[in-house]
Coordinates of C-alpha atoms and ligand atoms in Angstrom, one line a residue:
X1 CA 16.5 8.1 -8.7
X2 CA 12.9 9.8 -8.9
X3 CA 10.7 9.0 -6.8
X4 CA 8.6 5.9 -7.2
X5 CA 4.7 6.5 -6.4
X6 CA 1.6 4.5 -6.3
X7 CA 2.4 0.8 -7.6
X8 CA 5.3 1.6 -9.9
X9 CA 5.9 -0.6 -12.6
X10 CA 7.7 -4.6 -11.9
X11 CA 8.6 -5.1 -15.6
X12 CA 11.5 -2.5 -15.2
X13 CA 13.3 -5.3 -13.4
X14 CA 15.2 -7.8 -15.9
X15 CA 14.2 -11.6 -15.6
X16 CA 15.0 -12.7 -12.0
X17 CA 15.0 -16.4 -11.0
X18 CA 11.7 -17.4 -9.2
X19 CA 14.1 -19.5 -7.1
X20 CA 15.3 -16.6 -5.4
X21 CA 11.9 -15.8 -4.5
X22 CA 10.0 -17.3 -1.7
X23 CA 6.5 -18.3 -0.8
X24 CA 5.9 -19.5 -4.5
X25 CA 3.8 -22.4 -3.2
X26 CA 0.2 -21.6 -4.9
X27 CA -1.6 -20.2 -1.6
X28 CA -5.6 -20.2 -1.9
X29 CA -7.0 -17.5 -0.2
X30 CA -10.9 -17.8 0.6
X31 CA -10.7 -13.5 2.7
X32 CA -13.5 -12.8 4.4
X33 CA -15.1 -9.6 3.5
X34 CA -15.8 -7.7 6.8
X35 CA -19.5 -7.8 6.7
X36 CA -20.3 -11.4 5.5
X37 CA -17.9 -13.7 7.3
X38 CA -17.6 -17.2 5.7
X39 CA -16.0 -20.1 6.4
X40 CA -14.6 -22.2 4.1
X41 CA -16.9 -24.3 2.7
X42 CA -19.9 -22.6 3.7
X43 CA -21.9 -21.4 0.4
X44 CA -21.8 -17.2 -0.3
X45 CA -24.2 -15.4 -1.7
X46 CA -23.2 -15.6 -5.6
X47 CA -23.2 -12.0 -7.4
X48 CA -22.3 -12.0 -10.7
X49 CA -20.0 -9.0 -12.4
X50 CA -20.1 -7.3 -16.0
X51 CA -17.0 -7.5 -17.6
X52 CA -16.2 -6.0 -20.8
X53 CA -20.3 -6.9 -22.3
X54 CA -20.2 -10.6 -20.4
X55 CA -21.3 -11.8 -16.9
X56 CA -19.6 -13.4 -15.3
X57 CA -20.1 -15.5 -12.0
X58 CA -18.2 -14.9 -8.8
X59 CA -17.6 -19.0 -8.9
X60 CA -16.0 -19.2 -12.2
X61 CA -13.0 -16.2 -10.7
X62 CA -13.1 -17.2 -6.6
X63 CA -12.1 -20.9 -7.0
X64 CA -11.3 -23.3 -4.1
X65 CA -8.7 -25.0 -6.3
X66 CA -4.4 -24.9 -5.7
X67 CA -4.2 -23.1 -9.1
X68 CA -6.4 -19.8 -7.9
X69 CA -5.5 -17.1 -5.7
X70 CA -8.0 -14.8 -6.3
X71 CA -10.2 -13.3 -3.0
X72 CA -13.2 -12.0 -2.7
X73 CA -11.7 -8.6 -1.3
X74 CA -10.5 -8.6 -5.0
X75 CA -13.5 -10.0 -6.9
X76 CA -15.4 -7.4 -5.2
X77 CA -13.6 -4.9 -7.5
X78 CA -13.9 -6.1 -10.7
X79 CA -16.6 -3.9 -13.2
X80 CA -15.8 -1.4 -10.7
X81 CA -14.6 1.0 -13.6
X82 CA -13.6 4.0 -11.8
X83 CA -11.7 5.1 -15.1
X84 CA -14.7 5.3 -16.6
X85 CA -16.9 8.0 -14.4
X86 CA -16.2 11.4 -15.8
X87 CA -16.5 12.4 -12.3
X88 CA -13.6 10.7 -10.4
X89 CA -10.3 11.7 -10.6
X90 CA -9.2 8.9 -12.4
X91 CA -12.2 9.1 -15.0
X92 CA -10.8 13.1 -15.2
X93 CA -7.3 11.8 -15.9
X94 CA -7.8 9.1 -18.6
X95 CA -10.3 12.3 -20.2
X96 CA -7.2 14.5 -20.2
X97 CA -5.2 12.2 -22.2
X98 CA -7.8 11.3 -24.7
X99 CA -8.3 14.7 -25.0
X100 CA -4.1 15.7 -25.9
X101 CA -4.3 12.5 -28.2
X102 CA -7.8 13.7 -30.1
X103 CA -6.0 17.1 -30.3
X104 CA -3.0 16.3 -32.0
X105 CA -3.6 13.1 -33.8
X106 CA -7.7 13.7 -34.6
X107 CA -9.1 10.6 -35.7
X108 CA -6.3 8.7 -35.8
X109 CA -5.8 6.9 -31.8
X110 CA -8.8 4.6 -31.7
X111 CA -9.9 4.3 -27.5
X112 CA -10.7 1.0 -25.6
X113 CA -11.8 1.2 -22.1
X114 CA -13.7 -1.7 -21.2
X115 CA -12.0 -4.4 -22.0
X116 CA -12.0 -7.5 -20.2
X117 CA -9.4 -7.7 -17.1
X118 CA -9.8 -11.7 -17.2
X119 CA -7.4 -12.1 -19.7
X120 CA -4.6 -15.9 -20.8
X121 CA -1.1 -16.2 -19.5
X122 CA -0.2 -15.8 -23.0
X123 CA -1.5 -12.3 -24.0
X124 CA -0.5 -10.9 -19.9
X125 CA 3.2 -12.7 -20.2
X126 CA 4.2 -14.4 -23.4
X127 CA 2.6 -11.9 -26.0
X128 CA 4.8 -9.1 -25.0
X129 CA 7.8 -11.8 -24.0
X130 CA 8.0 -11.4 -20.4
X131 CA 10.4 -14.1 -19.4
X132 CA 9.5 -17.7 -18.5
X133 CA 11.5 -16.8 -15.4
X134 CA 10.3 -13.5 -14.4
X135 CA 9.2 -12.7 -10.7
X136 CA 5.9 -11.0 -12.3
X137 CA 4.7 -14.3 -13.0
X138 CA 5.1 -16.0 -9.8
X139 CA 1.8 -16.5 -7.5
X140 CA 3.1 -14.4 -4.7
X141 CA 3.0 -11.1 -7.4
X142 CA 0.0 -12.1 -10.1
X143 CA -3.4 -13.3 -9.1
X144 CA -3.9 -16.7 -10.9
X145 CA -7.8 -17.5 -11.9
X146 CA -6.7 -20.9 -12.8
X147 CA -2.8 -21.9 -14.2
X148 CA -4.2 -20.2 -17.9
X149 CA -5.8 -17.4 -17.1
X150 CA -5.0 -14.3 -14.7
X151 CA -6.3 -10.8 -13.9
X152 CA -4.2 -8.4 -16.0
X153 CA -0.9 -7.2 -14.6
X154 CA -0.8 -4.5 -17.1
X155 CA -2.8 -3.1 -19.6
X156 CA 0.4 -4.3 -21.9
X157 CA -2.1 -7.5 -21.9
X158 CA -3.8 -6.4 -25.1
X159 CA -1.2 -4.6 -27.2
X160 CA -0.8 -8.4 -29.5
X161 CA -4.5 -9.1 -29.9
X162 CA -5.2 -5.3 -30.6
X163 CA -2.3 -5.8 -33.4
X164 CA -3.4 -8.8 -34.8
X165 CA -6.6 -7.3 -34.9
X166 CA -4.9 -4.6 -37.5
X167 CA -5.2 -1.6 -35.1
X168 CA -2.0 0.3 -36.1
X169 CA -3.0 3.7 -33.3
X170 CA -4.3 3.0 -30.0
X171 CA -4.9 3.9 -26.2
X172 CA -6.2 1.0 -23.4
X173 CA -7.3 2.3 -20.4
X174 CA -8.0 -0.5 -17.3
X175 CA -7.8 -1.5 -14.2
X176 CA -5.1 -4.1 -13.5
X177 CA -4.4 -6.4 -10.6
X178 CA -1.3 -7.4 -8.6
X179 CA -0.5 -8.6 -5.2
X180 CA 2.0 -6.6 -3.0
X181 CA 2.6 -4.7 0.1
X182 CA 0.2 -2.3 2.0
X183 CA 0.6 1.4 2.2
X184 CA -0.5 4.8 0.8
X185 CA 0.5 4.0 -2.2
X186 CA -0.4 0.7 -3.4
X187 CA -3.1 -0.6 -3.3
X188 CA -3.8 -4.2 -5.2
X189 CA -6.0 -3.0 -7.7
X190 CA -4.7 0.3 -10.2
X191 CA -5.6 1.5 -13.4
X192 CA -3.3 2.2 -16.3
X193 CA -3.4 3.6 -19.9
X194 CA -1.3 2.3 -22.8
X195 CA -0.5 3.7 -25.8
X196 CA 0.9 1.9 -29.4
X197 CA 1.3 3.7 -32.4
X198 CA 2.8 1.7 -35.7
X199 CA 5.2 3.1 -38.4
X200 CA 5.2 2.3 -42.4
X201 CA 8.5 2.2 -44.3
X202 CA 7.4 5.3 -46.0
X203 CA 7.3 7.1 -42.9
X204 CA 11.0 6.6 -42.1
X205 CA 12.0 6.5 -45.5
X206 CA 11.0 9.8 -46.3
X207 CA 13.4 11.2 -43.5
X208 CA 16.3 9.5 -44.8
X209 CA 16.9 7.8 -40.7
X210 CA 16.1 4.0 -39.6
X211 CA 13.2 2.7 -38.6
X212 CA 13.9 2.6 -34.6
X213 CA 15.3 6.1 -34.4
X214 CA 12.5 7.5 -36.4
X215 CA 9.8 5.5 -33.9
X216 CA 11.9 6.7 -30.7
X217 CA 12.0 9.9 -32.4
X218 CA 8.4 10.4 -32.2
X219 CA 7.4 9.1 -29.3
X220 CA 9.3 11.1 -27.3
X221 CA 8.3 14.3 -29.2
X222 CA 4.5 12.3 -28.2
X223 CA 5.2 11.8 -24.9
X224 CA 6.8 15.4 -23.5
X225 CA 3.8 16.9 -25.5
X226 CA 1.5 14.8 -22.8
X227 CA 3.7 15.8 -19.7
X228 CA 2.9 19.3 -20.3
X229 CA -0.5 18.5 -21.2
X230 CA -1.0 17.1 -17.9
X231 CA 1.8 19.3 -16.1
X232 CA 2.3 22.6 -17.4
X233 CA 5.9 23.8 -18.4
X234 CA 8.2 21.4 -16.4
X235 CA 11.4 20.3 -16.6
X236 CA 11.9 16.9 -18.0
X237 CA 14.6 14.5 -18.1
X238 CA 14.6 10.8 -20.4
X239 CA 15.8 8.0 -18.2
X240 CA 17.6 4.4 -20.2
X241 CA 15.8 1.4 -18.6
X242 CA 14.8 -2.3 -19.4
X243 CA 11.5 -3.7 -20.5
X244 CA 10.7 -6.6 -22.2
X245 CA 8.3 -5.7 -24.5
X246 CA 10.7 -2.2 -26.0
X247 CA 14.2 -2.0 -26.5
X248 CA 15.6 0.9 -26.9
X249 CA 13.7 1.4 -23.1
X250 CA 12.9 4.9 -21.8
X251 CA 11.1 6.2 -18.7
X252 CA 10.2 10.0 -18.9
X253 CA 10.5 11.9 -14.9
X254 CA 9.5 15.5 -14.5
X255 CA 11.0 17.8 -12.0
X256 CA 7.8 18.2 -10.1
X257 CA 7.4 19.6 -6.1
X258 CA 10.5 19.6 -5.6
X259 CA 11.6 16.1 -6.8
X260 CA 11.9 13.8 -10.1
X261 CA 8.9 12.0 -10.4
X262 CA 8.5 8.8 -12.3
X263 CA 5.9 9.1 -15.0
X264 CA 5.7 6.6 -17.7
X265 CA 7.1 3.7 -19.2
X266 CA 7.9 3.7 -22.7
X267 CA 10.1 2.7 -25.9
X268 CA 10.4 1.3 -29.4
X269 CA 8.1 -2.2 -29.4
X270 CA 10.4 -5.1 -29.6
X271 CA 10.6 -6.6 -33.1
X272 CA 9.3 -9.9 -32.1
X273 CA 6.1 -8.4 -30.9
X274 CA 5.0 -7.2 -34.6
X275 CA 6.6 -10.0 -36.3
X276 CA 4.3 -12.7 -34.4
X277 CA 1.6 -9.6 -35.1
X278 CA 2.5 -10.6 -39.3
X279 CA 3.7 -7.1 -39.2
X280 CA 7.3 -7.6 -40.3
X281 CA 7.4 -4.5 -42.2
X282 CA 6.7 -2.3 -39.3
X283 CA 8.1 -0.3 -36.4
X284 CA 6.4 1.0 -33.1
X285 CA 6.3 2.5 -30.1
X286 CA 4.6 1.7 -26.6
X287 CA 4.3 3.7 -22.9
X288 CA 1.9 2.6 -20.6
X289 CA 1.3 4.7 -17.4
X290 CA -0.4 4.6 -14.2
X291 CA -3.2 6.4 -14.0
X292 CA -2.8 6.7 -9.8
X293 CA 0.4 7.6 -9.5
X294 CA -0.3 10.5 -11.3
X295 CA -3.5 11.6 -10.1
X296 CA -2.1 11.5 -6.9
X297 CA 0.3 14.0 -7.8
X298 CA -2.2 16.2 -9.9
X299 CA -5.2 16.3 -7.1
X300 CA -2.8 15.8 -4.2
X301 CA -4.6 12.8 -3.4
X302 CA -2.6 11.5 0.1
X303 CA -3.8 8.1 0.1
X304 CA -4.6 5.5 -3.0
X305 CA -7.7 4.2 -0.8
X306 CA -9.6 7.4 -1.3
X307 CA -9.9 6.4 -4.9
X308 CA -12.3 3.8 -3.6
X309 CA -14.6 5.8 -1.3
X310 CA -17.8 6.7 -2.1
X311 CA -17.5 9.4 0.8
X312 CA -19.3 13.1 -0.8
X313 CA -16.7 14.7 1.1
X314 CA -13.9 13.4 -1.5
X315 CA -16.5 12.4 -4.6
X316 CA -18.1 15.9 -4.6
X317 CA -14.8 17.7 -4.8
X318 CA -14.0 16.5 -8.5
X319 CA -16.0 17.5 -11.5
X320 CA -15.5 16.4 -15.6
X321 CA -12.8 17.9 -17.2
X322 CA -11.2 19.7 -14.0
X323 CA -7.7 18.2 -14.1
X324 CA -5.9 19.0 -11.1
X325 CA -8.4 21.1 -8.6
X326 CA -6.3 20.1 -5.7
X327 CA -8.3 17.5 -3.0
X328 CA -8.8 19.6 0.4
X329 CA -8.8 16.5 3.3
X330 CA -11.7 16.5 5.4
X331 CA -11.0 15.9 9.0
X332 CA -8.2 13.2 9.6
X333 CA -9.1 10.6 12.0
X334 CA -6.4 9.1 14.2
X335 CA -4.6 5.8 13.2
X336 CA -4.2 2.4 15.8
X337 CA -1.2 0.9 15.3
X338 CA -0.8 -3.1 16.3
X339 CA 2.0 -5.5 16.6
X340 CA 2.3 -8.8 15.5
X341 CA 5.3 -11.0 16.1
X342 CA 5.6 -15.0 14.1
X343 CA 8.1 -16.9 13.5
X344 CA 7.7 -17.3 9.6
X345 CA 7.8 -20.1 7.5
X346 CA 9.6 -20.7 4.3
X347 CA 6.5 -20.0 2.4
X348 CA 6.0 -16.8 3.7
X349 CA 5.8 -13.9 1.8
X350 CA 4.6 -10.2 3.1
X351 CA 2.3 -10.4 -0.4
X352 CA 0.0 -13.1 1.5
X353 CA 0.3 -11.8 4.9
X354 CA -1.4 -8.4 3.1
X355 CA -4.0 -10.2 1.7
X356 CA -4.7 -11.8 4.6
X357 CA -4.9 -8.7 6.4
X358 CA -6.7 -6.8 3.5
X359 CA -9.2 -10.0 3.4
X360 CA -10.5 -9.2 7.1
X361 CA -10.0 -5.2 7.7
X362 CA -10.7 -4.2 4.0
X363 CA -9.9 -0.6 3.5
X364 CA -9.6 0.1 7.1
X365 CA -5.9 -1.0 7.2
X366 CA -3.5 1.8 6.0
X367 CA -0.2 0.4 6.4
X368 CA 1.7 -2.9 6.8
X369 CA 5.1 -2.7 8.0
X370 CA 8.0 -4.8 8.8
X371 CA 9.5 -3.0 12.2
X372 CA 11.9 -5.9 13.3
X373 CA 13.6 -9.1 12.1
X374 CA 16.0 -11.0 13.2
X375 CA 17.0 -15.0 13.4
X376 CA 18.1 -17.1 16.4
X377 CA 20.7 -19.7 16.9
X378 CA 18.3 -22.6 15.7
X379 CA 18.0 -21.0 12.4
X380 CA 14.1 -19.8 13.2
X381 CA 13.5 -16.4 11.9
X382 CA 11.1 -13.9 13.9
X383 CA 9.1 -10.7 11.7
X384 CA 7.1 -8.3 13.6
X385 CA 4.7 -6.4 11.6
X386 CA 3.3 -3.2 12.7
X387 CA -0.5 -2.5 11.1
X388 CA -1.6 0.7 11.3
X389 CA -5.9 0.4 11.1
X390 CA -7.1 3.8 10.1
X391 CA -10.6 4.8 8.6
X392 CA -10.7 7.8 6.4
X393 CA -14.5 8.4 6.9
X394 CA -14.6 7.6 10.9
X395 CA -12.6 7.3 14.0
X396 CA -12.7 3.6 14.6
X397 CA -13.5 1.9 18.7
X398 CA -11.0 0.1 20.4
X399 CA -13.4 -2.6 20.2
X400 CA -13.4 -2.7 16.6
X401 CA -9.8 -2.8 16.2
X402 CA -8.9 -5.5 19.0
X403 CA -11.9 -7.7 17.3
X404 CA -9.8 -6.8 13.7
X405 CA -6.2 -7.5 15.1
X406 CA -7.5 -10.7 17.2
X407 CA -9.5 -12.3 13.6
X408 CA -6.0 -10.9 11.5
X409 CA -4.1 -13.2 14.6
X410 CA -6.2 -16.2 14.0
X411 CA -5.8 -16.2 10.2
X412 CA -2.2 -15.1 10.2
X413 CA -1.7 -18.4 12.1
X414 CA -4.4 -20.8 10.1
X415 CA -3.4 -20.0 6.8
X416 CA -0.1 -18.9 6.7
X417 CA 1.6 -21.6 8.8
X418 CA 3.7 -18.9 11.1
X419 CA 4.1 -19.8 14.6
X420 CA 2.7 -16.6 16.7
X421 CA 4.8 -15.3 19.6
Ligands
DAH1 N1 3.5 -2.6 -18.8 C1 4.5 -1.8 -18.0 C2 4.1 -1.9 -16.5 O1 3.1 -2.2 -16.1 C3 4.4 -0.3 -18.4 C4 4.9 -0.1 -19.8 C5 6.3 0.1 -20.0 C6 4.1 -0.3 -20.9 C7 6.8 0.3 -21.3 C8 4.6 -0.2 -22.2 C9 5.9 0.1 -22.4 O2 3.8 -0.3 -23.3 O3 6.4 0.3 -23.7 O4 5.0 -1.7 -15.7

């Protein structure tokens, strides 16, 4: 198995039942920010965000309503864009590709980087036939702006309406949403770049091989050409897994540091997808990657919150076009780690309890961690989480902390019907 960095990818996981899942009640959470406490029901300031050429309000994304689950912690970060400045590491990365794919295919891969992240239920799931079943879609994993519309998943989102649009070469660069669990590498807001590039019957033809080998073919010759782009000479290995949206399914790992590392997502688009595109004729092939994982790797970037600071001692260290100048960390303050026993609920889920957490302590909180579990006689089941608080720009009072930890407590307990011990 490589090594799985920085919020690898859920689709690699065939349809699961939802029923094995818990906590799928819809769960509204109205998170705090750290410096504007609200209650709920108490009006906020309303700020209005940019999205792909339209404004839109905070009201019509944060909704008091069963069917959204979107926080503030997360609105906050929309139009954010960090794969857009040249400057940031991520900005550096997506360059990098652009630049292999302007290289050896001039004019040919046409580039979309803002497009909007509020996008249907239809073009994040259906389009690219995730299943009606599959734990992606649940509310614990996806935030919901109403049951219709969601905050991209993956930048997969846009491969239909790109195709129906004719495009037939194309790379999508975005940040994408998900709900999951806190530590130094996830984080619930990433950034990803997919890549589609469509075949004529001539093209396979004229090599005398079918359609889906020609495709696979050439998008691994695509793809390994990236790696070492991005890598240098490294060994490379091609690993057989399951999408949805690609069958034949492959995952590329280099042999990096020391260890296989995951790097993409890739294979030959599924059939269905071009046929409901009216291109019946065709074959293509997909990858999407994330653009974290790997920058994380190529800067040596220890923790995916530093993406978000605007600290000089981490912004000034990158400039355009300087792919992998390896971060040096400034000073590291210590961590505070605190304890929290409940016994849980049915509805529970860690998801929630992180965004519950992230929803008060913001970036401050580095780590949420399950260090004991166990069930009594009665059937009631106890968790203790450990949360470790830890600034990267400061060293953070006790004071601070206990007043963090003791507002986590009283939310914990109001909105996520645990019983505190
Ligand atoms: N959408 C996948 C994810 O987020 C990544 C991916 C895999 C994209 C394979 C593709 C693909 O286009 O062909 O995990």
């Amino acid at each position: 198995m490589a090594t799985t960095l920085a919020n690898s990818t859920i689709f690699c996981k065939p349809a699961l039942s939802l029923l094995r899942r818990r906590g799928l009640a819809c769960l509204h959470f109205s998170a705090d920010k750290l410096q504007s406490p609200k209650k709920r029901g108490r009006p906020v300031t309303a700020s209005v965000v940019e999205l792909g050429g339209v404004r839109i309000a905070r009201e019509e994304i944060v909704k008091d309503d069963p069917t959204n689950n979107v926080p503030d912690s997360i609105f906050s970060k929309l139009g954010m864009q960090l794969h857009r400045r040249d400057e940031h590491p991520l900005g550096i990365l997506r360059n990098a590709i652009y630049e292999y794919f302007d290289t050896n295919y001039p004019n040919r891969f046409v580039k979309f980087d803002n497009l909007c992240p509020i996008v249907s239920v239809k073009a994040n799931f259906d389009d690219v036939l995730v299943p009606a079943d599959h734990v992606s879609r649940s509310y614990n994993d996806t935030y919901y702006v109403d049951s219709q519309t969601v905050l991209r998943c993956h930048t997969s989102a846009h491969q239909a309406e790109l195709l129906r649009e004719g495009h037939t070469h194309f790379l999508v660069a975005g940040d994408v949403y998900r709900r999951d669990s806190i530590d130094s590498t996830h984080y619930p807001v990433f950034h990803q770049m997919e890549g589609v590039r469509v075949f004529n019957p001539a093209d396979w033809k004229e090599v005398g091989i079918d359609g889906t080998a020609y495709a696979a073919k050439d998008l691994k010759h695509c793809l390994q050409g990236l790696a070492c782009h991005l890598f240098g000479d490294v060994e490379m290995r091609w690993v057989d897994t399951y999408f949805p949206f690609t069958n034949p399914s492959f995952e590329l790992e280099i042999f990096f540091k020391d260890e296989w590392l995951e790097v993409l997502g890739c294979g030959v688009m599924e059939q269905e997808i071009l046929k409901r595109s009216g291109r019946i004729d065709n074959v293509a092939w997909a990858f999407g990657l994330g653009l974290e994982r790997l920058a994380m790797v190529l800067f040596d970037i220890p923790d995916i919150r530093l993406f978000w600071t605007t600290d000089e001692r981490f912004t000034s260290q990158f400039s355009e076009g300087q792919l992998g100048v390896k971060f040096k960390p400034f000073s590291k303050f210590p961590p505070c780690y605190k304890d929290m026993s409940f016994w849980i609920s049915d509805s529970f889920t860690e998801n929630n309890l992180c965004e519950v957490v992230r929803g008060i302590a913001g970036d401050l909180v580095e780590e949420v961690k399950l260090i004991d579990n166990f069930t009594n006689k009665k059937g009631m089941t106890s968790h203790c989480y450990r949360i470790a608080y830890r600034s990267m720009e400061r060293s953070l009072t006790d004071e601070e902390i206990n007043d963090l930890q003791w507002k986590v407590r009283e939310e914990v307990e109001g909105k996520l019907k645990v019983v505190l011990r």
